Coordinates of C-alpha atoms and ligand atoms in Angstrom, one line a residue:
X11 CA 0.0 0.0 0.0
X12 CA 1.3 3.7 -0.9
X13 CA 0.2 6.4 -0.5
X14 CA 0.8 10.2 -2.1
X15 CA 3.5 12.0 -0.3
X16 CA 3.2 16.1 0.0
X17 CA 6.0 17.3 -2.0
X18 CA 4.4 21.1 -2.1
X19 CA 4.9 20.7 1.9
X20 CA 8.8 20.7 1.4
X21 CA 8.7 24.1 -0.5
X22 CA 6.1 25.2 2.1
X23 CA 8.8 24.6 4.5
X24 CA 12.1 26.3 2.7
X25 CA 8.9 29.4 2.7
X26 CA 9.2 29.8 6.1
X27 CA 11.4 33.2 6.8
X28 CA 13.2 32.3 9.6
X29 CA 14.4 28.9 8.2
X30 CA 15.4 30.4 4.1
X31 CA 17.5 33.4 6.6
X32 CA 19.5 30.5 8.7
X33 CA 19.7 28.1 5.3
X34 CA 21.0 31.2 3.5
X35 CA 23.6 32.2 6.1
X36 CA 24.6 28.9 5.9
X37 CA 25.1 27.5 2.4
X38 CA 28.0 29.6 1.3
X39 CA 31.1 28.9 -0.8
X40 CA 32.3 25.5 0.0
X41 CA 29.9 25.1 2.8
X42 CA 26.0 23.2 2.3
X43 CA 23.9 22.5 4.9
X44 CA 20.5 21.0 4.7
X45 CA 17.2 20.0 6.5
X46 CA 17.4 16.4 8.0
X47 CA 15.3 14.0 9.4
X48 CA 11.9 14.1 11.0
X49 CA 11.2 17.6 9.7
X50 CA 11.5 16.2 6.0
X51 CA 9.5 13.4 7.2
X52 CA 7.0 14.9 8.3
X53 CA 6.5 17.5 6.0
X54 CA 6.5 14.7 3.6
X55 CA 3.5 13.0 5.4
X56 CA 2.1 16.5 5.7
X57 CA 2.2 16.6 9.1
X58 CA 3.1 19.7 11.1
X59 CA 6.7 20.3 11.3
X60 CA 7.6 21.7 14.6
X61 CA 11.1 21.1 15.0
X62 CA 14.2 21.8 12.3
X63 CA 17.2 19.7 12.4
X64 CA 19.9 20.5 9.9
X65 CA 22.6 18.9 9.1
X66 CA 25.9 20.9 7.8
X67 CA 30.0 20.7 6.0
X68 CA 30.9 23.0 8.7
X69 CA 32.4 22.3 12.1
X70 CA 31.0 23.4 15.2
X71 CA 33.4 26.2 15.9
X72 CA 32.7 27.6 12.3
X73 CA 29.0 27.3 13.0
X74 CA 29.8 29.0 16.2
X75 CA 31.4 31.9 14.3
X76 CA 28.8 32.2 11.4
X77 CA 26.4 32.5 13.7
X78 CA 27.3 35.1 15.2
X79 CA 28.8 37.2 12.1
X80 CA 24.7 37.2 11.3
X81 CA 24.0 38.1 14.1
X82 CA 21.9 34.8 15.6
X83 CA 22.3 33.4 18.8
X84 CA 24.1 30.3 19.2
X85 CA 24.8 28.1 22.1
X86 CA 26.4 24.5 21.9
X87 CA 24.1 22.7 23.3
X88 CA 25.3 19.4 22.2
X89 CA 28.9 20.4 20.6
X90 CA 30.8 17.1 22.0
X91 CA 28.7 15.5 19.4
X92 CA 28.8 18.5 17.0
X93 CA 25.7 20.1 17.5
X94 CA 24.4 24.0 18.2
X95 CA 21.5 25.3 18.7
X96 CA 21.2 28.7 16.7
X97 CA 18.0 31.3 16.9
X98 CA 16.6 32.6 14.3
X99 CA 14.1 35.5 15.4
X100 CA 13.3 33.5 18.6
X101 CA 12.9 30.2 16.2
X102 CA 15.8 27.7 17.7
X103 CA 17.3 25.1 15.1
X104 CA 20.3 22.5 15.7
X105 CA 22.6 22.5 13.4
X106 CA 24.9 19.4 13.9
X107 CA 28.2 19.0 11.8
X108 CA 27.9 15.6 9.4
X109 CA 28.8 12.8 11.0
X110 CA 30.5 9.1 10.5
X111 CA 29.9 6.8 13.6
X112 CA 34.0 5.0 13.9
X113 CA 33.1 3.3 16.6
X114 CA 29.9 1.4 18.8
X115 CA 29.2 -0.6 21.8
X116 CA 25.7 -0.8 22.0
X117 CA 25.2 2.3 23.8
X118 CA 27.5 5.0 22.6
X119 CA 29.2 5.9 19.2
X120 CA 32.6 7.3 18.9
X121 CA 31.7 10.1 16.2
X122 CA 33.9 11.7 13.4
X123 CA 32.9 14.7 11.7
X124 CA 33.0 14.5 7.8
X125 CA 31.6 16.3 4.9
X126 CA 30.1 13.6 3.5
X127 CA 25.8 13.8 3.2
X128 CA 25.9 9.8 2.3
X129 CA 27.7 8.5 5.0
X130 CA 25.9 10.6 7.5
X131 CA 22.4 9.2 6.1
X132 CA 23.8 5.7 6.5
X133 CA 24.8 6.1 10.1
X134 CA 21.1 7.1 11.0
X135 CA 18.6 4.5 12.3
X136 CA 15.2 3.9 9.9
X137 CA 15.4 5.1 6.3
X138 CA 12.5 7.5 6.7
X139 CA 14.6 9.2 9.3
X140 CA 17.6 9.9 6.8
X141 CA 16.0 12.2 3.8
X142 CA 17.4 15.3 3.7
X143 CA 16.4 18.3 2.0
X144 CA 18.9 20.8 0.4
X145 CA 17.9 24.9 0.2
X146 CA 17.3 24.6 -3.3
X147 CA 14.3 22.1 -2.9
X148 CA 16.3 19.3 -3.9
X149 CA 15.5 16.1 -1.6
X150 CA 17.9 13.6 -0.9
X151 CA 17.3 9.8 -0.4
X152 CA 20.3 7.4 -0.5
X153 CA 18.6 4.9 1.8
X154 CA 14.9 4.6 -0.3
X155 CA 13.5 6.5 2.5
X156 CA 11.1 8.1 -0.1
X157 CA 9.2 4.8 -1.1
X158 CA 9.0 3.2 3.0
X159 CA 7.7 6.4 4.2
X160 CA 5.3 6.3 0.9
X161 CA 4.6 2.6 1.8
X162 CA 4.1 4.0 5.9
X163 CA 7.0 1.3 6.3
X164 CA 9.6 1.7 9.0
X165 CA 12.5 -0.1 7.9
X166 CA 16.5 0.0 9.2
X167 CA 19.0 1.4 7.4
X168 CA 21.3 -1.3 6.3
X169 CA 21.2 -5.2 8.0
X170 CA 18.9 -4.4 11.0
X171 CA 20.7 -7.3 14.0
X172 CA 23.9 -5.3 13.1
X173 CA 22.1 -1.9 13.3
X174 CA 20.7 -3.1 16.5
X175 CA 24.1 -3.9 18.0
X176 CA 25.5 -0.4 17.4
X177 CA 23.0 1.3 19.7
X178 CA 20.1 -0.9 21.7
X179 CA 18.1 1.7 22.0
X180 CA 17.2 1.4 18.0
X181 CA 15.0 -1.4 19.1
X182 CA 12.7 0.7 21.2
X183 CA 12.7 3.6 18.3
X184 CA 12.1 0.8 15.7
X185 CA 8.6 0.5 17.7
X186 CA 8.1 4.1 18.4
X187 CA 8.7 4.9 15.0
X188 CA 6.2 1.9 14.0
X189 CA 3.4 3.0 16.2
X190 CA 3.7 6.4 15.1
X191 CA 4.4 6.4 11.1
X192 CA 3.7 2.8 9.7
X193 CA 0.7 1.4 8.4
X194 CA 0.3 -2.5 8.7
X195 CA 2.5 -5.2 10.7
X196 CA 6.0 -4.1 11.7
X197 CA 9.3 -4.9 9.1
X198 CA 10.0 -8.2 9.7
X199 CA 13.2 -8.4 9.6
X200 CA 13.1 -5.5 12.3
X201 CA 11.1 -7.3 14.4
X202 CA 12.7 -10.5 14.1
X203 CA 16.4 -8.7 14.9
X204 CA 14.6 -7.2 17.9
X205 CA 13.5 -9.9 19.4
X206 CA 17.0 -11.4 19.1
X207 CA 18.6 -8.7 20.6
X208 CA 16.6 -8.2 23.2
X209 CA 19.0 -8.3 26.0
X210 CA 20.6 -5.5 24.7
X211 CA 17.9 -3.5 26.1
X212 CA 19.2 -3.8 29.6
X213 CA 22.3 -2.3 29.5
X214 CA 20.8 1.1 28.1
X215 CA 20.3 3.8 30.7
X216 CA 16.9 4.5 32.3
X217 CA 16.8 7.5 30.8
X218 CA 17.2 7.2 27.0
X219 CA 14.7 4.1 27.3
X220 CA 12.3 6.3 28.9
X221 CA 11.9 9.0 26.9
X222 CA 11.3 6.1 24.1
X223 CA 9.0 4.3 25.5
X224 CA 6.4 7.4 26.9
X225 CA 6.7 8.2 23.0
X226 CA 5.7 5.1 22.1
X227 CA 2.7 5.0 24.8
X228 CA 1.3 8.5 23.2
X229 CA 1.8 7.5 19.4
X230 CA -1.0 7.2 17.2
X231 CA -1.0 3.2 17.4
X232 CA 0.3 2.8 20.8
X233 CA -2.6 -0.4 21.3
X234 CA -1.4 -2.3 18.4
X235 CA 2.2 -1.7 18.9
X236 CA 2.1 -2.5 23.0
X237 CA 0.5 -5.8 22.3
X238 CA 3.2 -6.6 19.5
X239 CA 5.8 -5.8 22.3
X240 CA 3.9 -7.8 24.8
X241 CA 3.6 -10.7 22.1
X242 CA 7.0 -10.4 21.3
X243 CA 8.1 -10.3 25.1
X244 CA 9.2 -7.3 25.6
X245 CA 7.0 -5.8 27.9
X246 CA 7.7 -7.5 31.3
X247 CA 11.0 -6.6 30.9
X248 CA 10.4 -2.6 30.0
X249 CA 8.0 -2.7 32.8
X250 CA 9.9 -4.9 35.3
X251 CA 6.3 -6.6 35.6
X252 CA 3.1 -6.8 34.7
X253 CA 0.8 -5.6 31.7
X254 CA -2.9 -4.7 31.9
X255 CA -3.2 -4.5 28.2
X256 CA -6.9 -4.3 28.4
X257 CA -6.9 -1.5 30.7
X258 CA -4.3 0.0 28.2
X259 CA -6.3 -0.2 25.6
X260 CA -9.4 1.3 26.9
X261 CA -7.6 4.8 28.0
X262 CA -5.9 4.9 24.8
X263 CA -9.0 4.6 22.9
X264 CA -10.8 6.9 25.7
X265 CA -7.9 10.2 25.1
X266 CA -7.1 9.4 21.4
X267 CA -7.4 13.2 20.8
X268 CA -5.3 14.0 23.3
X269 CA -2.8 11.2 24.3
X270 CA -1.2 11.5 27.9
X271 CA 1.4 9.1 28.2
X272 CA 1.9 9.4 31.8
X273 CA -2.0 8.2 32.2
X274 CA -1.5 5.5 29.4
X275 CA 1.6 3.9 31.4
X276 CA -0.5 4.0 34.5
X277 CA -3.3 2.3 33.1
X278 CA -0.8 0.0 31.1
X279 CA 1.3 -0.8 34.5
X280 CA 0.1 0.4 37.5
X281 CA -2.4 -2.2 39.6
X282 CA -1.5 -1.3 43.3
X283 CA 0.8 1.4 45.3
X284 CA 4.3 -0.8 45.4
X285 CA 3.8 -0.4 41.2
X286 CA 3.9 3.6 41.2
X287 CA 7.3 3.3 43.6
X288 CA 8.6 0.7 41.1
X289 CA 8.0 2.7 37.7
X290 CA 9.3 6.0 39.5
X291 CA 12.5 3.9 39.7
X292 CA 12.2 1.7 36.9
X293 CA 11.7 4.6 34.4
X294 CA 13.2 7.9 36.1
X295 CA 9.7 9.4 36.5
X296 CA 9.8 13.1 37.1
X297 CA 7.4 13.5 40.8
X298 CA 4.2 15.2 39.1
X299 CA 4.5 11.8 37.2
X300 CA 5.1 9.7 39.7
X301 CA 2.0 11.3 41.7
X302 CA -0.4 10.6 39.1
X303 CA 0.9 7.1 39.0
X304 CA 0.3 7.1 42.8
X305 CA -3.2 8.2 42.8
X306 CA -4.4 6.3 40.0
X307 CA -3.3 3.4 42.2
X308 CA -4.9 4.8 45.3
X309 CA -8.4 5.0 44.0
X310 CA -8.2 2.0 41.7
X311 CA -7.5 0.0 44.9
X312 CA -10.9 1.9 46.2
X313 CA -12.8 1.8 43.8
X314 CA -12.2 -1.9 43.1
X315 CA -13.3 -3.3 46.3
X316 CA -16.4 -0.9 45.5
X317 CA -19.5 -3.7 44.8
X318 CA -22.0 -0.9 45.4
X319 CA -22.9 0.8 41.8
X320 CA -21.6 4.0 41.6
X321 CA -24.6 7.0 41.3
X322 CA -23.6 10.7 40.7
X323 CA -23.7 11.2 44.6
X324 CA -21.5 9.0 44.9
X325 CA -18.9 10.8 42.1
X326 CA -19.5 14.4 43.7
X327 CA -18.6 12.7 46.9
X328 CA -15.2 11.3 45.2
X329 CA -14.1 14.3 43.1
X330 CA -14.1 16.0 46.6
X331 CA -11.3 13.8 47.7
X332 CA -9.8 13.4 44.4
X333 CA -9.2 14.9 41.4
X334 CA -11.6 14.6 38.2
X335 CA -9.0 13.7 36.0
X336 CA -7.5 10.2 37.5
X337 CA -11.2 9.5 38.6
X338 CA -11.7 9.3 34.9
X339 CA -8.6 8.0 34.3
X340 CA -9.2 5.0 36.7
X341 CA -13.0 4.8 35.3
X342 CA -12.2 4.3 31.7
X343 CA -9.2 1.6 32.6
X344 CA -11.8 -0.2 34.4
X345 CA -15.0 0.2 32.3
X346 CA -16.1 -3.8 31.5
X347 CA -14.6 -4.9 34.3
X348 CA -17.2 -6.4 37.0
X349 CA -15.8 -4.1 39.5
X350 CA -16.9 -0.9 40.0
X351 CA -20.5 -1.2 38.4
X352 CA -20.7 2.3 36.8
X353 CA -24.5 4.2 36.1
X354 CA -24.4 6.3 32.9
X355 CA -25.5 9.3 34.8
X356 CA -22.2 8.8 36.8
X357 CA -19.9 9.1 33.8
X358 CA -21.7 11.8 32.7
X359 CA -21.3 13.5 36.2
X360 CA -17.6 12.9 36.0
X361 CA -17.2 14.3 32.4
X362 CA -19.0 17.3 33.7
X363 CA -16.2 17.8 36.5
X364 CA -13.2 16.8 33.9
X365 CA -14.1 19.3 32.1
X366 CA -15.0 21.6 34.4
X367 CA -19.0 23.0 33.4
X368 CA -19.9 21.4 36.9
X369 CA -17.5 22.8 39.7
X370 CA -16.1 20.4 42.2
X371 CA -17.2 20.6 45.3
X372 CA -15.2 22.5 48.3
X373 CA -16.0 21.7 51.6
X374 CA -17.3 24.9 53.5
X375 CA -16.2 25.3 56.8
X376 CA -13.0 26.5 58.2
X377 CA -11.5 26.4 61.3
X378 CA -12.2 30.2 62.0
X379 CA -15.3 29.5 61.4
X380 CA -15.8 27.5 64.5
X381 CA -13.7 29.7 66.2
X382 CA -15.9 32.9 65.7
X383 CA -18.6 31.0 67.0
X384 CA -16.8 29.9 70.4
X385 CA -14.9 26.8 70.2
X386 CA -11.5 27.8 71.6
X387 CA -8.4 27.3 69.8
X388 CA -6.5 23.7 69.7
X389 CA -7.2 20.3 68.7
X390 CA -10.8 20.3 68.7
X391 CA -11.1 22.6 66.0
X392 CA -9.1 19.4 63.6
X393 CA -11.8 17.3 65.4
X394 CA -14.9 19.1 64.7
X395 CA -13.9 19.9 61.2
X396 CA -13.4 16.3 60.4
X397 CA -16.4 15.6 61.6
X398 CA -18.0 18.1 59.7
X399 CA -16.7 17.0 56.8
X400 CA -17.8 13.2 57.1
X401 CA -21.2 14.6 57.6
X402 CA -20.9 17.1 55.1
X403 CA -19.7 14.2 52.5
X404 CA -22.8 11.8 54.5
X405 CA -25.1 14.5 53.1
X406 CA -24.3 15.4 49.1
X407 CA -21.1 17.7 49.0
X408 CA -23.6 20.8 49.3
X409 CA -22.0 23.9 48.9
X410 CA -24.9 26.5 49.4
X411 CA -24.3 29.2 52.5
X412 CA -27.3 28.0 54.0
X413 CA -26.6 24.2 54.5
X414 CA -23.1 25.6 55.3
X415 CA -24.8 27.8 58.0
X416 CA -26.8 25.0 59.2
X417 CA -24.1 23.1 59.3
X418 CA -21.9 25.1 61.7
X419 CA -24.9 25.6 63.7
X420 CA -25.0 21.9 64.1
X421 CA -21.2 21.3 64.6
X422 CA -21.6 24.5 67.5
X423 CA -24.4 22.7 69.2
X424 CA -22.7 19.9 70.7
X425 CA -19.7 22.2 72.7
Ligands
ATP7 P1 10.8 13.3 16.6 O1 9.7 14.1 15.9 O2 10.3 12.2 17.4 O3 11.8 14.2 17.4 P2 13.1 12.8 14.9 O4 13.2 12.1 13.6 O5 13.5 14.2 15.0 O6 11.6 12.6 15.4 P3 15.0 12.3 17.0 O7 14.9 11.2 18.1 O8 14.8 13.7 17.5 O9 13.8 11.9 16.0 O10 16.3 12.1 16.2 C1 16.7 13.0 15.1 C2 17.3 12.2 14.0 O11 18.6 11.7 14.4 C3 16.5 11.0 13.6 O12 15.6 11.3 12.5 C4 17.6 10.0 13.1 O13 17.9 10.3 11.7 C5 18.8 10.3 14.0 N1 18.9 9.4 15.2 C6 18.4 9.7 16.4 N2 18.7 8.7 17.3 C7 19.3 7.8 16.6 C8 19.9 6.5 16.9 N3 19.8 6.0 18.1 N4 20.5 5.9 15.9 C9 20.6 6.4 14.7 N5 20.1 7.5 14.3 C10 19.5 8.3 15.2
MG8 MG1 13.6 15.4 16.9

């Protein structure tokens, strides 16, 4: 199967001011330097193009000084391995010097510089990822990236077990780039390499398989992709334990529009407390992520023991305690599992509080409140207001001033 690649969206892209300035500063006399990689790709698929790699003749300390002759900013963010960052009217680009890999040990690559566009394309990972694109429109394909990304086929540069071997982590972006470009069943002689190689996954650091895999989760065919992997036996070991594919599945399909990887790995691998403490490990979690992980496996623990069916009183009285968006999170992992039985006026309820049109409700008292009214200062105010708020949870989450009157009235009563 092919299908029509967007050609017009390559000159589209040389259109764009702040890219034709930095191109023309930088193809000059001896020196070319082009567009590479997943902005050619993508402009090819006609996707938006949001970040521009370029790949140049000219060594970093050159790019350095060009730069700065035109008056861009440049930092080196990445120079031991030849690459700046230079800013074009507040539009940042890396430029990275071309590149021949002389060395590999399954992690890192001992890098030469070169001036040599074929070599550099060879040395890249999947041939849809090595089409470069030259100021004059002219695009460049020395790997038959053209016709795989045509044929949505993600495919390795060169024999793919060797490929492999050079750098692990090519096994996790062969699936990333799957899920996320190709159409159809993965390259079988990829997948078949991978699976060999397998091992080589653990002696990559935490990081770099990280930031592959939470792309992987979000991509566009995450489901079909995550069960390959699990087929394939990958995912125990990625997860240092168990998958709830099913789970998975059903929050993928629930925030297609607007993937969140962090929820997707939850639902994917999070089943009780001890998980959310292993991931944070396992996969270098940042703590906002490692918090969602951690609530989503606080209320899925409650809410599966739950055998009564859940009502919208009983989702007002949850949202108080927790927040909308793992509520949901936890609700559409579970959905068509016997445990909780969910009402449809309950999911409705909760969409109202995702997305805000219902407010969530704030319990009303304060501890000055009981203090105005006589209860003098110290640990019976903590008391009474958790008392108050069991009876104020008992009795609907209202949030009017006069139940929160009648309230205090009560709570003042029994001093
Ligand atoms: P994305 O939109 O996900 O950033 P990308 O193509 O820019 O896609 P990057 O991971 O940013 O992907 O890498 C940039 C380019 O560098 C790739 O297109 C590929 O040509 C090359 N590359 C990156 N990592 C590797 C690797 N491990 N082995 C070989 N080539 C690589
Ligand atoms: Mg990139």
């Amino acid at each position: 199967m092919t299908e029509a690649l967007n050609r017009q969206a390559l000159t589209s892209l040389l259109r764009r001011s702040e890219l034709r300035r930095l191109l023309e500063v930088f193809n000059d006399g001896d020196e070319e330097t082009r567009i590479v990689g997943g902005a050619v790709r993508n402009a090819l698929l006609g996707r938006s193009v949001t970040e521009v790699d370029c790949t140049t003749t000219m060594l970093p300390d050159a790019i350095m000084e060009r730069a700065r002759r035109a008056g861009f900013k440049a930092v080196p963010t990445g120079i031991e391995h030849g690459t700046i960052t230079v800013i074009v009217d507040g539009e940042p680009f890396e430029i990275t010097t071309l590149r021949e890999d002389v060395e590999t040990d399954g992690r890192h690559a001992v890098v030469h510089f070169g001036r040599d566009f074929v070599r550099d394309a060879k040395r890249r990972d999947f041939t849809i990822n090595a089409l470069s694109l030259g100021i004059d429109g002219q695009l460049y394909d020395y790997t038959g990236g053209e016709a795989d990304l045509a044929a949505r086929r993600v495919r390795f540069i060169g024999e793919a077990r060797i490929r492999i071997r050079e750098d692990y982590l090519r096994i996790m972006r062969f699936f990333r780039f799957h899920a996320e470009y190709a159409q159809g069943e993965p390259d079988a002689e990829g997948l078949a390499a991978s699976g060999a190689e397998r091992q080589g996954l653990t002696i990559l650091s935490k990081e770099r398989i990280r930031h592959e895999l939470l792309k992987l989760l979000a991509a566009k065919r995450a489901e079909e992709t995550i069960r390959t992997l699990a087929d394939h036996g990958f995912l125990t070991g990625l997860l240092d334990g168990v998958a709830e594919l099913g789970r998975f599945e059903r929050v993928a399909a629930d925030d297609r529009d607007n993937p969140v990887a962090t929820w997707r790995l939850a639902a994917l691998a999070v089943m009780v407390g001890e998980d959310a403490e292993r991931l944070r490990e396992q996969l270098r979690l940042s703590n906002d992520e490692h918090r969602k992980l951690a609530a989503y496996a606080g209320l899925l623990s409650l809410l599966k023991t739950r055998t009564l069916p859940l009502e919208a009183g009983a989702i007002r009285r949850l949202v108080a305690d927790h927040e909308p968006e793992v509520l949901g999170i936890v609700l559409a992992a579970t959905a068509g599992e016997p445990f909780p039985v969910v009402h449809d006026e309950a999911r409705e309820a909760i969409a109202r509080y995702r997305n805000g049109t219902e407010p969530v409700p704030v319990f009303p008292l304060r501890g000055a409140d009981l203090v105005e009214g006589g209860v003098p200062k110290g640990p019976m105010i903590g008391e009474m207001l958790a008392q108050a708020r069991q009876a104020w949870l008992a009795e609907g989450c209202r949030t009017d001033a006069s139940y929160a009157q009648e309230l205090l009235e009560r709570m003042l009563q029994q001093v």
